[in-house]
PDB file of C-alpha atoms in Angstrom:
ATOM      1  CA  UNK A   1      70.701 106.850  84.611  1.00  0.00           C
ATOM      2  CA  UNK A   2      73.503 105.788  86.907  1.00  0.00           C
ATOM      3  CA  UNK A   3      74.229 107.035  90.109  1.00  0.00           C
ATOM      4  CA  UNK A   4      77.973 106.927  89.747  1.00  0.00           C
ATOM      5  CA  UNK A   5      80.396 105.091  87.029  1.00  0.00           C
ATOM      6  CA  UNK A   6      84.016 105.099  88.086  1.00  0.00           C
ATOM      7  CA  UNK A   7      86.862 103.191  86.799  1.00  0.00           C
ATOM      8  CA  UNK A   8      90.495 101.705  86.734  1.00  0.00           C
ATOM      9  CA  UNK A   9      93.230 100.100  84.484  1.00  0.00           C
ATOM     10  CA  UNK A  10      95.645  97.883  85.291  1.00  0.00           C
ATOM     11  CA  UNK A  11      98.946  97.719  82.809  1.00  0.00           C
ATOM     12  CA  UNK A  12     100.399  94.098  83.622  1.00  0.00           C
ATOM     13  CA  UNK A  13     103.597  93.445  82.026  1.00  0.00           C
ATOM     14  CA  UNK A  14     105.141  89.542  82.326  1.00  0.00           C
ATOM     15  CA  UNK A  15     104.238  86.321  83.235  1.00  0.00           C
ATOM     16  CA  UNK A  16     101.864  85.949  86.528  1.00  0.00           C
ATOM     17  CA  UNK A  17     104.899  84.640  88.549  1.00  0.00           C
ATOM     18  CA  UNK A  18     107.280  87.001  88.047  1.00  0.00           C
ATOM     19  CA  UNK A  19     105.065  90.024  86.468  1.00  0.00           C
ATOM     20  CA  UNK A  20     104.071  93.276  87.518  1.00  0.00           C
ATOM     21  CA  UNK A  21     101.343  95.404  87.177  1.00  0.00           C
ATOM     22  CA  UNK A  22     100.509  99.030  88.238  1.00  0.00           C
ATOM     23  CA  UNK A  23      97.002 100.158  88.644  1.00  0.00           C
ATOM     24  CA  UNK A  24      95.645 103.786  87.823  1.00  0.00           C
ATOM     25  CA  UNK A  25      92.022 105.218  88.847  1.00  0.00           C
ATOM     26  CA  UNK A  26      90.478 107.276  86.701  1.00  0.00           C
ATOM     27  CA  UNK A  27      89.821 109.360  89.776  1.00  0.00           C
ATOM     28  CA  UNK A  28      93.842 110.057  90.375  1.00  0.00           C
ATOM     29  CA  UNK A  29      93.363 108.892  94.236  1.00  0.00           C
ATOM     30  CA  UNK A  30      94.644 105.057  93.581  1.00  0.00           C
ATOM     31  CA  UNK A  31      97.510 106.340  90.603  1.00  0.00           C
ATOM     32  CA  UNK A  32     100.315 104.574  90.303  1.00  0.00           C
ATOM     33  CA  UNK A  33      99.828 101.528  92.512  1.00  0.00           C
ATOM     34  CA  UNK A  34     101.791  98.566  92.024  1.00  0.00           C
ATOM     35  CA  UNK A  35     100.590  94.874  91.947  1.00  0.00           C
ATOM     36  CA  UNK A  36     102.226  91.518  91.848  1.00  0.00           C
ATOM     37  CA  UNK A  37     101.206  88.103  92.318  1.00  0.00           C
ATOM     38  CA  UNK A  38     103.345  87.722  95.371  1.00  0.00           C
ATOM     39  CA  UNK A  39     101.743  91.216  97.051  1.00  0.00           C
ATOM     40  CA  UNK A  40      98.530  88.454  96.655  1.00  0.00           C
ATOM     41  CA  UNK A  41      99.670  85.551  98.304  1.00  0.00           C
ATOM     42  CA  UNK A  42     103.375  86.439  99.841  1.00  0.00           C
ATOM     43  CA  UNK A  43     104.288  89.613 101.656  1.00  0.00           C
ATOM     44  CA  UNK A  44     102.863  92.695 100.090  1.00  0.00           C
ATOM     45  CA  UNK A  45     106.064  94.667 100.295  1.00  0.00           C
ATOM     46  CA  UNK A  46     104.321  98.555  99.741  1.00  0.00           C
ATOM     47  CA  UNK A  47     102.305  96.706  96.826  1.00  0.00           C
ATOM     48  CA  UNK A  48      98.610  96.053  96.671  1.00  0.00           C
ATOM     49  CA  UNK A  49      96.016  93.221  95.890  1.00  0.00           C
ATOM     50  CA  UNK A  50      93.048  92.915  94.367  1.00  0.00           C
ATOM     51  CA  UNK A  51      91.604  91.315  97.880  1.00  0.00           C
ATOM     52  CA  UNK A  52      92.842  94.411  99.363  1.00  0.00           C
ATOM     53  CA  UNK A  53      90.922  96.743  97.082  1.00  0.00           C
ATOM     54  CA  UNK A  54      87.943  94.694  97.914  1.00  0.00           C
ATOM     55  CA  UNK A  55      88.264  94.687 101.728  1.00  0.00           C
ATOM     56  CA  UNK A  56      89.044  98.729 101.119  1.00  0.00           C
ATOM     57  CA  UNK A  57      85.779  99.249  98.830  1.00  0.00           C
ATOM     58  CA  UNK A  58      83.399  97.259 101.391  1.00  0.00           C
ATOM     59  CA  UNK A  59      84.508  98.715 104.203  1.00  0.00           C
ATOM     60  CA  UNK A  60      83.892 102.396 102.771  1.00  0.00           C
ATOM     61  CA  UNK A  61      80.716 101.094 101.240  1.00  0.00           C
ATOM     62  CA  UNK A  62      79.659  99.359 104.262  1.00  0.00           C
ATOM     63  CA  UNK A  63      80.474 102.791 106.799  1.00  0.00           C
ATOM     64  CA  UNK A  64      78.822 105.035 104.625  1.00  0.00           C
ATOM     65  CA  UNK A  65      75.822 102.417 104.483  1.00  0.00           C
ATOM     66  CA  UNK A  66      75.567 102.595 108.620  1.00  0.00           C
ATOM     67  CA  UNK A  67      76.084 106.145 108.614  1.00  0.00           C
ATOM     68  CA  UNK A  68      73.304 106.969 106.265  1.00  0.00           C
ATOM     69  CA  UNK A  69      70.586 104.389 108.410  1.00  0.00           C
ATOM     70  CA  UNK A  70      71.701 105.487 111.486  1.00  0.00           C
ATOM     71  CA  UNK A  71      70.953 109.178 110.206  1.00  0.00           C
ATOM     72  CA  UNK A  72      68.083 108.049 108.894  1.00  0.00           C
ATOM     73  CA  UNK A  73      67.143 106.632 112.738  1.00  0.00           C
ATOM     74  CA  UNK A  74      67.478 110.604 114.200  1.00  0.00           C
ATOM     75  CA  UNK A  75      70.890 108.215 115.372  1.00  0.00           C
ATOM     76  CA  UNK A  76      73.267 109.790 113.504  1.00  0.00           C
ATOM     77  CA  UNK A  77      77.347 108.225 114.697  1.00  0.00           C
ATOM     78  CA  UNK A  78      79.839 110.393 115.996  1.00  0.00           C
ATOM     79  CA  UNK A  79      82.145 107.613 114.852  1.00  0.00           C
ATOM     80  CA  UNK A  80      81.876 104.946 112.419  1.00  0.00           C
ATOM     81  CA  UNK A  81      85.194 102.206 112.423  1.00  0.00           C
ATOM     82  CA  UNK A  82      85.014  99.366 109.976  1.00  0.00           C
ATOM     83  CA  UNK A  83      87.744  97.261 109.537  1.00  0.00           C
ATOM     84  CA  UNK A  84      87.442  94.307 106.430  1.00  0.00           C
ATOM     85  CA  UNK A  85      90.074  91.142 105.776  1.00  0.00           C
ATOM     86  CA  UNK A  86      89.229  90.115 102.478  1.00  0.00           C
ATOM     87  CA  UNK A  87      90.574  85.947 101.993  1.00  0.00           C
ATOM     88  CA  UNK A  88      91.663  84.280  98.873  1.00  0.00           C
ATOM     89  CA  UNK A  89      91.643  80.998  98.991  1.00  0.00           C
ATOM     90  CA  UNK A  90      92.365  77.735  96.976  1.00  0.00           C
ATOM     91  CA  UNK A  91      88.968  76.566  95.766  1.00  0.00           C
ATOM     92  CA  UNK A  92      89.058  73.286  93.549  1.00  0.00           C
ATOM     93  CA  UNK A  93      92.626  74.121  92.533  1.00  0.00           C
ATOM     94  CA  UNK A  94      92.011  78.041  91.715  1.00  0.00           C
ATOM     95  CA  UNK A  95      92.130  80.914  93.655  1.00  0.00           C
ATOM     96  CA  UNK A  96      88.584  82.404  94.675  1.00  0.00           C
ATOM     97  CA  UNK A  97      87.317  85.361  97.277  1.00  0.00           C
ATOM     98  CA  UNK A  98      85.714  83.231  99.784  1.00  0.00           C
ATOM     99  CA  UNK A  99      85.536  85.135 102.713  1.00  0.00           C
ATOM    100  CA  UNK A 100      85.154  89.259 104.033  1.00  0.00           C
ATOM    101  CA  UNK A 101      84.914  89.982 107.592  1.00  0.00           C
ATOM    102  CA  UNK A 102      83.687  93.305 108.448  1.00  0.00           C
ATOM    103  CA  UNK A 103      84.535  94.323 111.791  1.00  0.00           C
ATOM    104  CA  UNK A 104      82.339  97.564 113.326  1.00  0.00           C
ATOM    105  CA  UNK A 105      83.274  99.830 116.040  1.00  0.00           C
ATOM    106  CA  UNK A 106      80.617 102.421 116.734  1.00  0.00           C
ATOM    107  CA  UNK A 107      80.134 105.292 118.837  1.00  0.00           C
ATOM    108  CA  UNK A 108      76.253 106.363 118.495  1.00  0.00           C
ATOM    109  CA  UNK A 109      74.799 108.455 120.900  1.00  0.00           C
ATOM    110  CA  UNK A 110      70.906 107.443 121.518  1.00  0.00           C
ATOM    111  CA  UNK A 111      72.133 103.815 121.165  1.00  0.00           C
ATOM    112  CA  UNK A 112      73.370 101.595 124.356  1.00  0.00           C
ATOM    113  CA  UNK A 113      72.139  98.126 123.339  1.00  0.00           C
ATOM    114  CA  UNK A 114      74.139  96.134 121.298  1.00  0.00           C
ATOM    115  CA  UNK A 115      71.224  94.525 119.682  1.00  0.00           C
ATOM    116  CA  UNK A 116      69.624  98.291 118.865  1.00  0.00           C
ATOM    117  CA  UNK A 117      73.502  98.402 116.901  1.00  0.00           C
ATOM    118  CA  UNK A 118      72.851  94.906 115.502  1.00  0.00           C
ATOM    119  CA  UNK A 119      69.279  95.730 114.181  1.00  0.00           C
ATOM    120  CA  UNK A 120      71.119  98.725 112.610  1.00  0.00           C
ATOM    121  CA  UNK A 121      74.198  96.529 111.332  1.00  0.00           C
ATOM    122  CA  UNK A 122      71.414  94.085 109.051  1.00  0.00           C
ATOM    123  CA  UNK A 123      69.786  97.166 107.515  1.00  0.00           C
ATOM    124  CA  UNK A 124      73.156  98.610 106.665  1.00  0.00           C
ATOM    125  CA  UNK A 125      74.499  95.335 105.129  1.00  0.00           C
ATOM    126  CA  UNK A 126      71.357  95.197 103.111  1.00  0.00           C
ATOM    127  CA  UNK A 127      72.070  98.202 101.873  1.00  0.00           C
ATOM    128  CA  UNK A 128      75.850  98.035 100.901  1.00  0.00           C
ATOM    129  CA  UNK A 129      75.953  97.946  97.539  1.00  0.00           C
ATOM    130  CA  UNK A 130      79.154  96.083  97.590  1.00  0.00           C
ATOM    131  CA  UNK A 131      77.976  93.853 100.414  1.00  0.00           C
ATOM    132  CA  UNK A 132      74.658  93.496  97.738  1.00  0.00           C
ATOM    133  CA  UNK A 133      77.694  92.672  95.121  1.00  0.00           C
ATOM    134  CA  UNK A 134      79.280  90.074  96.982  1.00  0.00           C
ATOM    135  CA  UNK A 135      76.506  88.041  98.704  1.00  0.00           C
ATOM    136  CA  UNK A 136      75.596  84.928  97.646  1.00  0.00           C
ATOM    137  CA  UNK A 137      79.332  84.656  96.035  1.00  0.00           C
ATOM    138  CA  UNK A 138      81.450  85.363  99.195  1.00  0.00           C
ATOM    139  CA  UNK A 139      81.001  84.502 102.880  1.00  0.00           C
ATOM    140  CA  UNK A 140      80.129  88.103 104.719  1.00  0.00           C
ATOM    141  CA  UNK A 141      80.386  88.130 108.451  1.00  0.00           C
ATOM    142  CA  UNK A 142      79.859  91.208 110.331  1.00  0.00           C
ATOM    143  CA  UNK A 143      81.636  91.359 114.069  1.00  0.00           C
ATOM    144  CA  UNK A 144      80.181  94.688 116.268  1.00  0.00           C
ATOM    145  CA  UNK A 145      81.560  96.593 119.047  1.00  0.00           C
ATOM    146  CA  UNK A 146      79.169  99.947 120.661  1.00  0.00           C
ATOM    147  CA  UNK A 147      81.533 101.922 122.036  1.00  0.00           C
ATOM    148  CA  UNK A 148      80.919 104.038 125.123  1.00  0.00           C
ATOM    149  CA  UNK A 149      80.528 108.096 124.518  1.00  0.00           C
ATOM    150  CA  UNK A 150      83.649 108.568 126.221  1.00  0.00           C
ATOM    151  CA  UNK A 151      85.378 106.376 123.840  1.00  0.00           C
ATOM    152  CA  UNK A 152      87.924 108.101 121.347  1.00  0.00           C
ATOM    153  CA  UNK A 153      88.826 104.726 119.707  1.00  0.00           C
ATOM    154  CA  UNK A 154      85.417 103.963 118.034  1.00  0.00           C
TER     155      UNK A 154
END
């Protein structure tokens, strides 16, 4: 049995150019949103993107993922920051997902070493199920940054 099945439509109406879609969630949170070619590859103007769904949904999956091993570590965050750019590119004349760059800011008590945060970081990603959906498709890096106690930015 699943853990969780969730889902979305999309009602597109038009041509891809000059279209328009808006996207519902069966959820209620993402109702409503609107999506158009050019909110993919122009300015987004209030709309959204598929590659901005994606960067949303791995950088979500990818926080929750460090939380739980650094709970699981008696390390458990005060703050967990992730930040993802998802990039479409132009890949033998179509457009693909080639790239997500996860940036981390974490504020951990019990950790000081970066590379006690990067040992962390590879466990997480391995356990990311959207990371886990994306690799071997889409170029993942992961950039880290341990902030200080004190630090209210993290």
């Amino acid at each position: 049995m699943p853990v969780a099945v969730r889902n979305a439509e999309i009602v597109w109406d038009g041509a891809l150019a000059r279209g328009a879609g808006t996207l519902t969630s069966g959820s209620g949170a993402l109702d409503e949103l609107p999506v158009t070619w050019a909110s993919r590859t122009e300015r987004p103007d209030g709309k959204t993107s598929p590659e901005e769904l994606i960067a949303a949904a791995h950088a979500s999956c990818f926080a929750m993922a460090l939380a739980l091993v650094l709970g699981e570590d008696d390390t458990p965050p005060d703050r967990v920051r992730v930040s993802a750019t998802c990039t479409l590119d132009e890949v033998d004349g179509a457009p693909r997902v080639t790239a997500v760059e996860l940036t981390v800011h974490a504020r951990v008590p019990g950790i000081e070493e970066p590379a006690d945060l990067e040992r962390v970081l590879g466990r997480a990603a391995d356990l990311c199920p959207v990371s886990n959906a994306l690799r071997g498709n889409v170029e993942i890096n992961v950039r880290s940054e341990l902030a200080a106690s004190t630090d209210s930015t993290a």
